Short mmCIF file of C-alpha atoms in Angstrom, two decimals:
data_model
loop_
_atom_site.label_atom_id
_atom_site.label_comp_id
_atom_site.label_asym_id
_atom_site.label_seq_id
_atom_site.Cartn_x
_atom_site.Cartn_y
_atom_site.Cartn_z
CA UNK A 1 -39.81 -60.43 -11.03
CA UNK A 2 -42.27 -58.87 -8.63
CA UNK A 3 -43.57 -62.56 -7.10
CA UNK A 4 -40.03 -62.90 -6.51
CA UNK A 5 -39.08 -59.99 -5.12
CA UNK A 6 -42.32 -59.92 -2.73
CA UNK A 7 -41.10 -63.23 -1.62
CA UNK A 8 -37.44 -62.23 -1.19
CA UNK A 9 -38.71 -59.42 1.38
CA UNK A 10 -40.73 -61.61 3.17
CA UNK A 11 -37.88 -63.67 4.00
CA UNK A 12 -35.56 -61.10 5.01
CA UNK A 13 -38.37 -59.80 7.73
CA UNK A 14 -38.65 -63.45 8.68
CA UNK A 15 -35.28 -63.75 8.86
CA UNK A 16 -34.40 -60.45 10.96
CA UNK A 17 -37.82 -61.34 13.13
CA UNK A 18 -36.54 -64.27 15.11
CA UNK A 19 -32.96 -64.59 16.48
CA UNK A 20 -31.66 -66.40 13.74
CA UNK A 21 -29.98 -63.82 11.54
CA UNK A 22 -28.56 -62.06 14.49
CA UNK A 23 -27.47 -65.18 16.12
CA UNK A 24 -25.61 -66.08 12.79
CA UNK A 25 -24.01 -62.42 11.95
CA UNK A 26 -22.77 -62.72 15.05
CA UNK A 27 -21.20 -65.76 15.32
CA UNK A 28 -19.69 -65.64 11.79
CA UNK A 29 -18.37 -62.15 12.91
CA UNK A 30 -16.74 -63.61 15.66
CA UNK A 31 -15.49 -67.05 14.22
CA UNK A 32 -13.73 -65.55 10.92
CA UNK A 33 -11.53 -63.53 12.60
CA UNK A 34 -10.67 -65.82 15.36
CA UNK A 35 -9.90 -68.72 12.60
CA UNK A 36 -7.55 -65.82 11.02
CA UNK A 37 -5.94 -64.60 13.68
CA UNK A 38 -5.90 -68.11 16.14
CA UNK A 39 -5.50 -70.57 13.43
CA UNK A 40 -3.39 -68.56 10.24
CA UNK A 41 -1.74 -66.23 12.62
CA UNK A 42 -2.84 -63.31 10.48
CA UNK A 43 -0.47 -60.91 12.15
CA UNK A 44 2.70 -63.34 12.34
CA UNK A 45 3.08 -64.14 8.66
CA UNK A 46 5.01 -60.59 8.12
CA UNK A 47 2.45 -59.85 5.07
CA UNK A 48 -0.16 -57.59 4.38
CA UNK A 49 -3.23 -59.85 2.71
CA UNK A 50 -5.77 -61.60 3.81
CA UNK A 51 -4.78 -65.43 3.17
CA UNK A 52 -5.72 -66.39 6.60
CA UNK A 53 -8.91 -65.59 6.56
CA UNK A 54 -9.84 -67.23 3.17
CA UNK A 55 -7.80 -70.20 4.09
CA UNK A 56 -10.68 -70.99 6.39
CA UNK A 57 -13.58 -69.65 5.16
CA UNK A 58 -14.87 -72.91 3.10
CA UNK A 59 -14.42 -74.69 6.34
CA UNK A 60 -16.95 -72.14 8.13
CA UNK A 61 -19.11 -71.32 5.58
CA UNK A 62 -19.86 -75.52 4.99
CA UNK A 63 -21.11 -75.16 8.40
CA UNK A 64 -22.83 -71.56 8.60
CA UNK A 65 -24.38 -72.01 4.98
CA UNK A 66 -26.73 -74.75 5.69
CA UNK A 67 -27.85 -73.58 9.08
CA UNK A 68 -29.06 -70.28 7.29
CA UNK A 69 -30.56 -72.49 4.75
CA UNK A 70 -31.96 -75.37 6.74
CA UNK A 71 -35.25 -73.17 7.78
CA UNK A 72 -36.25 -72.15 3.90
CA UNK A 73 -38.42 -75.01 2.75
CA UNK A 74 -38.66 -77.79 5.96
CA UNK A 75 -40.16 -74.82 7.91
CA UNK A 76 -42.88 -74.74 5.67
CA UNK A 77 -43.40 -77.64 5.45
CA UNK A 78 -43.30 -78.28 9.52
CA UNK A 79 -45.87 -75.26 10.21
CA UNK A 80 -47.99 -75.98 7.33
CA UNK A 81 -47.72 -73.13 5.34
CA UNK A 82 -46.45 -74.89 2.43
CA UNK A 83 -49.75 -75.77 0.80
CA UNK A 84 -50.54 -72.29 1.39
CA UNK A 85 -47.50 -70.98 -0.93
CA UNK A 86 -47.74 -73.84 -3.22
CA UNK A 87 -51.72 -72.98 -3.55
CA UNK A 88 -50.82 -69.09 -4.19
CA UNK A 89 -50.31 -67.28 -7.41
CA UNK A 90 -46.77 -66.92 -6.74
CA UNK A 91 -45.37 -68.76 -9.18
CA UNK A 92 -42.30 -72.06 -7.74
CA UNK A 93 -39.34 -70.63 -9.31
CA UNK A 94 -39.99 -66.95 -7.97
CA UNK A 95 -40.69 -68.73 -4.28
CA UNK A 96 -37.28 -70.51 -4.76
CA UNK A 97 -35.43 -67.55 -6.22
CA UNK A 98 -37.09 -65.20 -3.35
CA UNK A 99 -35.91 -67.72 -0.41
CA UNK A 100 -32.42 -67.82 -2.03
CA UNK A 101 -31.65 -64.82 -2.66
CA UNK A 102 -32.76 -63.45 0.92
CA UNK A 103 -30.25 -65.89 2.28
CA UNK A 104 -27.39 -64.90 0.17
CA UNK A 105 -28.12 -61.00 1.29
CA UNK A 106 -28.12 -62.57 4.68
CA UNK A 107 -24.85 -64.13 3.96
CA UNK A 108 -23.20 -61.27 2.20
CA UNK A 109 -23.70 -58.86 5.27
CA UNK A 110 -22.15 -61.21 7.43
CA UNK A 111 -19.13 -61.61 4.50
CA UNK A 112 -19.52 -57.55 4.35
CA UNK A 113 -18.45 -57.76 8.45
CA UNK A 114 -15.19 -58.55 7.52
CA UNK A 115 -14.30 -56.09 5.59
CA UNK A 116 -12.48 -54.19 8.85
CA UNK A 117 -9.94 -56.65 8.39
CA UNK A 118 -9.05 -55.69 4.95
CA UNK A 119 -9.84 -52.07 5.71
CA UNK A 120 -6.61 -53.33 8.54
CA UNK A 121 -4.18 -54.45 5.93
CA UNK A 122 -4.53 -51.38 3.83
CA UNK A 123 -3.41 -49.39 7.04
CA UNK A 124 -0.74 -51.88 8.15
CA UNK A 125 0.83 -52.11 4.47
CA UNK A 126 0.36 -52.07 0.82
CA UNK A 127 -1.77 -55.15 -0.06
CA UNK A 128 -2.96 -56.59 -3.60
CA UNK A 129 -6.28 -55.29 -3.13
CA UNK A 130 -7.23 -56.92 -6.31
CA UNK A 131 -6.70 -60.29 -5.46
CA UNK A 132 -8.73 -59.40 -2.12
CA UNK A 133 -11.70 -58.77 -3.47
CA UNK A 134 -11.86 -61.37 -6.32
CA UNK A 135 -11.21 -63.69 -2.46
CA UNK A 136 -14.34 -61.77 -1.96
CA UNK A 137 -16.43 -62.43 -4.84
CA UNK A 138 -14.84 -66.11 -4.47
CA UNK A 139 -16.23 -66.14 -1.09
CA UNK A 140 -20.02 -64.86 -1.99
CA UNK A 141 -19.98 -67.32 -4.67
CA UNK A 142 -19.18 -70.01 -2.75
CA UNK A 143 -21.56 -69.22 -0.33
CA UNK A 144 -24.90 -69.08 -2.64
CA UNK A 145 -23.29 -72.46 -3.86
CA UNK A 146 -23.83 -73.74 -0.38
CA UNK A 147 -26.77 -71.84 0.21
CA UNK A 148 -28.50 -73.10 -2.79
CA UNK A 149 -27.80 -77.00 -2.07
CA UNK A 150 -28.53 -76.24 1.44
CA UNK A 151 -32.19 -74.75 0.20
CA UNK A 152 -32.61 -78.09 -1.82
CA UNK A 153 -32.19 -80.31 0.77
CA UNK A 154 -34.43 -78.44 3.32
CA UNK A 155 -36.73 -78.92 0.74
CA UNK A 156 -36.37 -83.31 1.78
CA UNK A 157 -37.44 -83.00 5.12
CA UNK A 158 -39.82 -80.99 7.11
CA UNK A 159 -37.43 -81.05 10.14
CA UNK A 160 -34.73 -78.56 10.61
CA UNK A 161 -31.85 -80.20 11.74
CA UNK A 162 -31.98 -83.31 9.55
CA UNK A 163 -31.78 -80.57 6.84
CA UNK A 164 -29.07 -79.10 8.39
CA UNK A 165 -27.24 -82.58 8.75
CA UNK A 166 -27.77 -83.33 5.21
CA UNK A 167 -26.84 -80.08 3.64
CA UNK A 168 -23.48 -80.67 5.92
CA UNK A 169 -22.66 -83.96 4.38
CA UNK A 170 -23.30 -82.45 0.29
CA UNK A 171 -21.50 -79.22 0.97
CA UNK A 172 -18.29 -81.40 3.02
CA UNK A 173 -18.39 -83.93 0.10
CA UNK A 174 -18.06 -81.06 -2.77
CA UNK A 175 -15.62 -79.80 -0.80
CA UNK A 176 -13.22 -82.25 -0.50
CA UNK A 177 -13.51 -83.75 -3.36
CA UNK A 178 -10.57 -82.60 -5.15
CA UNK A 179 -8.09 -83.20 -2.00
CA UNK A 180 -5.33 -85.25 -2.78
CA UNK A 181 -5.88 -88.07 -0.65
CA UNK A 182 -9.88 -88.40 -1.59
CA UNK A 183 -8.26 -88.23 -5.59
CA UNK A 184 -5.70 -90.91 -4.34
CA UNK A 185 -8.14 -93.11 -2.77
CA UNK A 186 -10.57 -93.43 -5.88
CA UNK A 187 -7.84 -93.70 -8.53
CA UNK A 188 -6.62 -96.77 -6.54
CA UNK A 189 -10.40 -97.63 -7.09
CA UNK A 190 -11.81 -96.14 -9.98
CA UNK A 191 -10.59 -95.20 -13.72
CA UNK A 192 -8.57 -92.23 -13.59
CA UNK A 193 -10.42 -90.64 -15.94
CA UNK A 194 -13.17 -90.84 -13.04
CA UNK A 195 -11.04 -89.14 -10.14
CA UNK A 196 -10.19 -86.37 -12.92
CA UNK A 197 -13.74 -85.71 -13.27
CA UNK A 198 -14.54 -85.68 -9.90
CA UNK A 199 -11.41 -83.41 -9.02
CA UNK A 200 -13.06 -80.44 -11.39
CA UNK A 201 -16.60 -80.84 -8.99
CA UNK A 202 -14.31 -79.20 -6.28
CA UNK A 203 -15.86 -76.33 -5.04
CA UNK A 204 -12.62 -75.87 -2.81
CA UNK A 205 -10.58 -76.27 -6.11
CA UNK A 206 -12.28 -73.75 -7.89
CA UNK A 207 -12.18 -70.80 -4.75
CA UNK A 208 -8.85 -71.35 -4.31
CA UNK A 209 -8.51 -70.25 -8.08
CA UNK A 210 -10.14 -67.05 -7.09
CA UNK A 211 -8.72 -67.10 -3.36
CA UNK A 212 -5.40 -66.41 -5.57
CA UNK A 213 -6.81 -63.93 -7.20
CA UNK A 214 -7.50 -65.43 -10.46
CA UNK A 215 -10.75 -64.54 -11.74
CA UNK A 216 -11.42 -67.28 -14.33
CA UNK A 217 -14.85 -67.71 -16.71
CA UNK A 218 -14.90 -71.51 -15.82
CA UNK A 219 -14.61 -70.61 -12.28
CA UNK A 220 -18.06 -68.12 -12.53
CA UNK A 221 -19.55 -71.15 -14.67
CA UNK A 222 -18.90 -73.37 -12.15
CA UNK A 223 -20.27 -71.74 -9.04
CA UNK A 224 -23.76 -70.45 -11.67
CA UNK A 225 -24.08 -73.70 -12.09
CA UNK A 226 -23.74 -74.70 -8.73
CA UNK A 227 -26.55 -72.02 -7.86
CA UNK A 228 -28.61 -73.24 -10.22
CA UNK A 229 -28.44 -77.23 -9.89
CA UNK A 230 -29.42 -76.35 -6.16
CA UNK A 231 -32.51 -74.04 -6.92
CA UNK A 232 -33.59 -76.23 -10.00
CA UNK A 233 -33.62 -79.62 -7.41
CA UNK A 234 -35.18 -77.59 -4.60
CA UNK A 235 -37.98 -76.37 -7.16
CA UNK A 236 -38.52 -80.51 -8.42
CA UNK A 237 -38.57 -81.75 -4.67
CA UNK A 238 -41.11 -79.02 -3.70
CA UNK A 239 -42.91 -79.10 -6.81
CA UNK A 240 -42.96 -83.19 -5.99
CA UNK A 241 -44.44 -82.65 -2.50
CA UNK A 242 -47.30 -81.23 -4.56
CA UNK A 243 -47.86 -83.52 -6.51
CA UNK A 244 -47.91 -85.90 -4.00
CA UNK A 245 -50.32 -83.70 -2.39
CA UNK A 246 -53.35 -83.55 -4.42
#
């Protein structure tokens, strides 16, 4: 574990060394609120919870997400420095575990910046604080889920904003795939069986399970295995590039 978590703090000081993670932190801490109290009219639904907020937060975090993870492997491989880490003793998985899991503590302190709100409700009224934080854990989950698919496809490209674009376009399509009109549109297409299948590869399915408040096994299994599809293709596509590079 100590390649990994050498790696892991060397992406955090990269991270809090340019504008980028201040830039983010505050932008998410201005744009989850605003989408709660704008958009869900957080303080005209006469209840004391937090729905608003996670009502919108797999919109914003599909967007946030990959522009956190967009930098991980395509700026490596833009300044260079990737034949450096592939050529070190740190071993691939602890370099893709490191990178992840500094953008995930990245991600939780700007999920942690909300927390005010909830810290609101409990003064206002008498929420289910229960049911808020499993939203929470919902919401951290999803998040490495994005941030790990975002980290893969960084790994394509050695330019920033294609990566960005691309881990866009796989975190919008998991997301919607379970919406009733994208289910009604391939049934009219495809088997049913098919759209069934497809409707339980919902990432917005499965949060709002825990948005709810219902903590579920196959929900945790789900968003794991999310995590790890996303680390294990960012670790073949790197470990590709170097093959391709001898």
């Amino acid at each position: 574990m100590t390649p990994m978590i050498a790696v892991l703090r060397r992406e955090l000081a990269a991270y809090f060394e340019t504008p980028l993670a201040y830039v983010f932190l505050v932008v998410f801490a201005v744009a989850a609120p605003s989408f709660a109290w704008q958009v869900g009219r957080l303080f005209q639904t006469g209840r004391a919870d937090l729905a608003p907020l996670f009502d919108y937060m797999p919109w914003l975090l599909l967007v946030l997400m990959p522009a956190l993870a967009m930098r991980a492997w395509a700026e490596e491989r833009d300044s260079g420095t990737l034949e450096m880490l592939l050529a070190s003793p740190i071993p691939l998985w602890a370099a893709a575990g490191g990178k992840f899991l500094a953008a995930w503590c990245v991600a939780a302190l700007a999920i942690a910046l909300t927390l005010p709100m909830w810290i609101a409700m409990n003064y206002l009224g008498d929420p289910d604080n229960a049911a808020i934080a499993t939203a929470y854990i919902g919401t951290l989950l999803l998040a490495g889920g994005y941030l790990a698919l975002g980290q893969a496809l960084s790994a394509v490209t050695g330019n920033q904003v294609v990566a960005f674009v691309l881990a866009v376009g796989a975190c919008f399509l998991i997301t919607i795939a379970g919406l009733p009109f994208v289910l009604e549109a391939l049934s009219a297409r495809l088997p049913g069986a098919f759209a069934e299948a497809l409707a339980e590869l919902s990432a917005l399915a499965r949060f709002d399970s825990l948005r709810r408040g219902v903590l579920s096994v196959e929900d945790l299994v789900y968003f794991f295995s999310l995590i790890g599809l996303g680390l294990s293709l960012a670790i073949t596509l790197v470990d590709t590039h170097r093959g391709g590079g001898r």
